[in-house]
Coordinates of N, CA, C and O in Angstrom, one line a residue:
M1063 N 1.1 16.3 -15.3 CA 1.3 16.1 -13.9 C 0.2 15.1 -13.4 O -0.9 15.1 -13.8
A1064 N 0.7 14.3 -12.5 CA -0.2 13.2 -11.9 C -1.1 13.8 -10.9 O -0.8 14.7 -10.1
K1065 N -2.4 13.4 -11.0 CA -3.4 13.8 -10.0 C -3.1 13.2 -8.6 O -2.6 12.1 -8.6
N1066 N -3.4 13.9 -7.6 CA -3.2 13.4 -6.2 C -4.3 12.4 -5.9 O -5.5 12.8 -5.9
H1067 N -4.0 11.1 -5.6 CA -4.9 10.1 -5.3 C -5.1 9.9 -3.8 O -5.6 8.9 -3.4
G1068 N -4.7 10.8 -3.1 CA -4.8 10.7 -1.6 C -3.6 10.0 -0.9 O -2.7 9.6 -1.6
P1069 N -3.7 9.9 0.4 CA -2.6 9.4 1.2 C -2.4 7.9 1.0 O -1.4 7.3 1.4
T1070 N -3.4 7.2 0.4 CA -3.3 5.7 0.3 C -2.5 5.3 -0.9 O -2.1 4.2 -1.0
V1071 N -2.2 6.2 -1.8 CA -1.4 5.9 -3.0 C -0.1 6.7 -2.9 O -0.1 7.9 -2.9
K1072 N 1.0 6.0 -2.8 CA 2.3 6.7 -2.6 C 3.0 7.2 -3.9 O 3.8 8.1 -3.8
S1073 N 2.7 6.6 -5.0 CA 3.2 7.0 -6.3 C 2.1 7.2 -7.3 O 1.7 6.3 -8.0
D1074 N 1.6 8.5 -7.3 CA 0.5 8.8 -8.1 C 0.8 8.6 -9.6 O 0.0 8.1 -10.4
K1075 N 2.0 8.9 -10.0 CA 2.4 8.8 -11.4 C 2.4 7.3 -11.9 O 1.8 7.0 -12.9
Q1076 N 2.9 6.4 -11.1 CA 2.9 5.0 -11.4 C 1.5 4.5 -11.3 O 1.1 3.7 -12.2
Y1077 N 0.7 4.9 -10.4 CA -0.7 4.5 -10.2 C -1.5 4.8 -11.5 O -2.1 3.9 -12.1
E1078 N -1.3 6.0 -12.0 CA -2.0 6.4 -13.2 C -1.6 5.6 -14.4 O -2.4 5.3 -15.3
A1079 N -0.3 5.4 -14.5 CA 0.2 4.6 -15.7 C -0.3 3.2 -15.6 O -0.7 2.7 -16.7
L1080 N -0.4 2.6 -14.5 CA -1.0 1.2 -14.3 C -2.5 1.2 -14.7 O -3.0 0.3 -15.3
R1081 N -3.2 2.2 -14.2 CA -4.6 2.3 -14.5 C -4.8 2.5 -16.0 O -5.7 1.9 -16.6
D1082 N -4.0 3.3 -16.7 CA -4.0 3.5 -18.2 C -3.8 2.2 -18.9 O -4.3 2.0 -20.0
Q1083 N -3.0 1.3 -18.3 CA -2.7 0.0 -18.9 C -3.8 -1.0 -18.6 O -3.7 -2.2 -19.1
G1084 N -4.8 -0.6 -17.8 CA -5.9 -1.5 -17.6 C -5.9 -2.2 -16.2 O -6.8 -3.0 -16.0
A1085 N -5.0 -1.9 -15.4 CA -5.0 -2.5 -14.0 C -6.1 -2.0 -13.2 O -6.6 -0.9 -13.3
S1086 N -6.7 -2.9 -12.3 CA -7.7 -2.4 -11.4 C -7.2 -1.4 -10.4 O -6.0 -1.3 -10.3
K1087 N -8.1 -0.7 -9.8 CA -7.7 0.3 -8.8 C -6.9 -0.3 -7.7 O -5.8 0.2 -7.3
E1088 N -7.3 -1.5 -7.3 CA -6.7 -2.2 -6.2 C -5.3 -2.6 -6.6 O -4.3 -2.4 -5.8
K1089 N -5.2 -3.2 -7.7 CA -3.9 -3.7 -8.2 C -2.9 -2.5 -8.5 O -1.7 -2.6 -8.1
A1090 N -3.4 -1.5 -9.1 CA -2.5 -0.3 -9.4 C -2.0 0.3 -8.1 O -0.8 0.6 -7.9
A1091 N -2.9 0.4 -7.1 CA -2.5 1.0 -5.8 C -1.5 0.1 -5.1 O -0.5 0.6 -4.5
R1092 N -1.7 -1.2 -5.1 CA -0.8 -2.2 -4.5 C 0.6 -2.1 -5.1 O 1.6 -2.0 -4.4
I1093 N 0.7 -2.1 -6.4 CA 2.0 -2.0 -7.1 C 2.7 -0.7 -6.9 O 3.9 -0.6 -6.5
A1094 N 1.9 0.4 -7.0 CA 2.5 1.7 -6.8 C 3.0 1.9 -5.4 O 4.1 2.5 -5.2
N1095 N 2.3 1.4 -4.4 CA 2.8 1.5 -3.0 C 4.0 0.7 -2.8 O 4.9 1.0 -2.0
A1096 N 4.0 -0.5 -3.3 CA 5.1 -1.5 -3.1 C 6.4 -1.0 -3.7 O 7.4 -1.1 -3.1
N1097 N 6.3 -0.3 -4.8 CA 7.5 0.2 -5.5 C 7.9 1.6 -5.1 O 8.9 2.1 -5.6
A1098 N 7.1 2.2 -4.3 CA 7.4 3.6 -3.9 C 8.7 3.7 -3.0 O 9.2 4.8 -2.8
G1099 N 9.2 2.6 -2.5 CA 10.4 2.6 -1.7 C 10.1 2.6 -0.2 O 10.5 1.7 0.5
G1100 N 9.5 3.7 0.2 CA 9.1 3.7 1.6 C 10.2 3.9 2.6 O 9.9 4.2 3.8
G1101 N 11.4 3.8 2.2 CA 12.5 4.0 3.2 C 12.5 2.9 4.3 O 12.0 1.8 4.1
G1102 N 13.2 3.2 5.3 CA 13.2 2.3 6.5 C 13.9 0.9 6.2 O 13.6 0.0 6.8
G1103 N 14.8 0.9 5.2 CA 15.5 -0.3 4.8 C 14.7 -1.3 4.1 O 15.2 -2.4 3.9
Q1104 N 13.5 -1.0 3.7 CA 12.7 -1.9 2.9 C 13.1 -2.0 1.5 O 13.4 -0.9 0.9
N1105 N 13.1 -3.1 0.9 CA 13.4 -3.3 -0.5 C 12.1 -3.1 -1.3 O 11.0 -3.5 -0.8
P1106 N 12.1 -2.6 -2.5 CA 10.9 -2.6 -3.4 C 10.4 -4.0 -3.6 O 11.1 -5.0 -3.5
A1107 N 9.1 -4.1 -3.9 CA 8.5 -5.4 -4.1 C 9.2 -6.3 -5.1 O 9.3 -7.5 -4.9
S1108 N 9.8 -5.7 -6.1 CA 10.4 -6.5 -7.2 C 11.7 -7.2 -6.6 O 12.1 -8.2 -7.1
K1109 N 12.3 -6.7 -5.6 CA 13.4 -7.3 -5.0 C 13.1 -8.3 -3.9 O 13.8 -9.2 -3.6
R1110 N 11.8 -8.2 -3.4 CA 11.4 -9.1 -2.3 C 10.8 -10.4 -2.8 O 10.7 -11.4 -2.1
G1111 N 10.3 -10.4 -4.0 CA 9.5 -11.5 -4.6 C 10.2 -12.8 -4.7 O 11.4 -13.0 -4.3
G1112 N 9.4 -13.8 -5.1 CA 10.0 -15.1 -5.4 C 9.9 -16.1 -4.2 O 10.4 -17.2 -4.3
K1113 N 9.2 -15.8 -3.1 CA 9.1 -16.7 -2.0 C 8.0 -17.7 -2.2 O 8.1 -18.8 -1.6
A1114 N 7.0 -17.4 -2.9 CA 5.9 -18.3 -3.1 C 6.2 -19.2 -4.3 O 6.8 -18.8 -5.2
G1115 N 5.7 -20.4 -4.2 CA 5.9 -21.3 -5.3 C 5.0 -21.0 -6.5 O 4.1 -20.2 -6.4
A1116 N 5.4 -21.5 -7.7 CA 4.6 -21.3 -8.9 C 3.2 -21.8 -8.7 O 3.0 -22.9 -8.1
Y1117 N 2.2 -21.2 -9.4 CA 0.8 -21.6 -9.3 C 0.7 -23.0 -9.8 O -0.1 -23.8 -9.4
E1118 N 1.5 -23.3 -10.9 CA 1.4 -24.7 -11.5 C 1.8 -25.8 -10.5 O 1.4 -26.9 -10.7
D1119 N 2.6 -25.5 -9.5 CA 3.0 -26.5 -8.5 C 2.0 -26.7 -7.4 O 2.2 -27.6 -6.6
R1120 N 1.0 -25.9 -7.4 CA -0.1 -26.0 -6.3 C -1.2 -26.8 -6.8 O -1.4 -27.0 -8.0
T1121 N -2.0 -27.3 -5.9 CA -3.2 -28.1 -6.2 C -4.3 -27.2 -6.7 O -4.3 -26.0 -6.3
K1122 N -5.3 -27.7 -7.4 CA -6.4 -26.9 -7.8 C -7.2 -26.4 -6.5 O -7.6 -25.3 -6.5
E1123 N -7.2 -27.2 -5.5 CA -7.9 -26.8 -4.3 C -7.2 -25.6 -3.6 O -7.9 -24.7 -3.1
D1124 N -5.9 -25.6 -3.6 CA -5.1 -24.5 -3.1 C -5.4 -23.2 -3.9 O -5.6 -22.1 -3.3
L1125 N -5.5 -23.4 -5.2 CA -5.8 -22.2 -6.1 C -7.2 -21.7 -5.9 O -7.4 -20.5 -5.8
L1126 N -8.1 -22.6 -5.7 CA -9.5 -22.2 -5.4 C -9.6 -21.4 -4.1 O -10.3 -20.4 -4.0
R1127 N -8.9 -21.9 -3.1 CA -8.8 -21.2 -1.8 C -8.3 -19.8 -1.9 O -8.8 -18.9 -1.4
Q1128 N -7.2 -19.7 -2.6 CA -6.6 -18.4 -2.8 C -7.5 -17.5 -3.7 O -7.6 -16.3 -3.3
A1129 N -8.1 -18.0 -4.7 CA -9.1 -17.2 -5.5 C -10.2 -16.7 -4.7 O -10.7 -15.6 -4.8
R1130 N -10.7 -17.6 -3.8 CA -11.8 -17.2 -2.9 C -11.4 -16.1 -2.0 O -12.1 -15.1 -1.7
K1131 N -10.1 -16.2 -1.5 CA -9.6 -15.2 -0.5 C -9.5 -13.8 -1.2 O -9.8 -12.8 -0.6
V1132 N -9.1 -13.7 -2.5 CA -8.9 -12.5 -3.2 C -10.2 -12.0 -3.9 O -10.2 -10.9 -4.5
G1133 N -11.2 -12.9 -3.9 CA -12.5 -12.4 -4.5 C -12.7 -12.6 -6.0 O -13.4 -11.8 -6.6
I1134 N -12.1 -13.6 -6.6 CA -12.2 -13.9 -8.0 C -13.6 -14.5 -8.3 O -13.8 -15.6 -7.7
E1135 N -14.4 -13.9 -9.1 CA -15.7 -14.5 -9.4 C -15.6 -15.5 -10.5 O -14.8 -15.5 -11.4
G1136 N -16.5 -16.5 -10.4 CA -16.6 -17.6 -11.4 C -15.5 -18.7 -11.2 O -15.3 -19.5 -12.0
R1137 N -14.8 -18.6 -10.0 CA -13.7 -19.5 -9.8 C -14.1 -21.0 -9.8 O -13.3 -21.8 -10.1
S1138 N -15.3 -21.3 -9.3 CA -15.7 -22.7 -9.2 C -15.8 -23.4 -10.5 O -15.7 -24.6 -10.6
K1139 N -16.0 -22.7 -11.6 CA -16.1 -23.2 -13.0 C -14.8 -23.2 -13.7 O -14.7 -23.7 -14.9
M1140 N -13.7 -22.7 -13.1 CA -12.4 -22.5 -13.8 C -11.6 -23.8 -13.7 O -11.7 -24.5 -12.7
T1141 N -10.8 -24.0 -14.7 CA -9.8 -25.1 -14.6 C -8.6 -24.6 -13.8 O -8.5 -23.4 -13.5
K1142 N -7.7 -25.5 -13.5 CA -6.5 -25.1 -12.8 C -5.7 -24.1 -13.5 O -5.3 -23.1 -12.9
S1143 N -5.5 -24.2 -14.8 CA -4.7 -23.2 -15.5 C -5.5 -21.8 -15.6 O -4.9 -20.8 -15.5
E1144 N -6.8 -21.9 -15.7 CA -7.6 -20.6 -15.7 C -7.5 -19.9 -14.3 O -7.4 -18.7 -14.2
L1145 N -7.5 -20.7 -13.2 CA -7.3 -20.2 -11.9 C -6.0 -19.5 -11.7 O -5.8 -18.4 -11.2
A1146 N -4.9 -20.2 -12.2 CA -3.6 -19.7 -12.1 C -3.5 -18.3 -12.9 O -2.9 -17.3 -12.4
S1147 N -4.0 -18.3 -14.0 CA -4.0 -17.1 -14.8 C -4.8 -15.9 -14.1 O -4.4 -14.8 -14.1
A1148 N -6.0 -16.3 -13.6 CA -6.8 -15.3 -12.9 C -6.1 -14.7 -11.7 O -6.1 -13.5 -11.4
L1149 N -5.4 -15.6 -11.0 CA -4.7 -15.1 -9.8 C -3.5 -14.2 -10.2 O -3.2 -13.2 -9.5
R1150 N -2.8 -14.6 -11.3 CA -1.7 -13.8 -11.7 C -2.1 -12.4 -12.1 O -1.4 -11.4 -12.0
N1151 N -3.3 -12.3 -12.7 CA -3.8 -11.0 -13.3 C -4.7 -10.2 -12.4 O -5.2 -9.2 -12.8
H1152 N -4.9 -10.7 -11.2 CA -5.7 -10.0 -10.2 C -5.0 -8.9 -9.6 O -3.9 -8.9 -9.2

């Protein structure tokens, strides 16, 4: 049985599975909440995606800006491909 992670996590079972796979608390909560359905005519995150361009199509400066926004450490020393990878896995 999944532990209750409070009102901020909508799918405790999925949250725990993601944490077991090594996802951060923030990422696991974000995915579990997005895929919980929520009703109200909203589509799960997997159905909504695809609106942003590929990281490889962006400039290094754009990737640095996004990495700064989400708090990736060591970003100033990363190459463009390292930034793209870090953003994908954050």
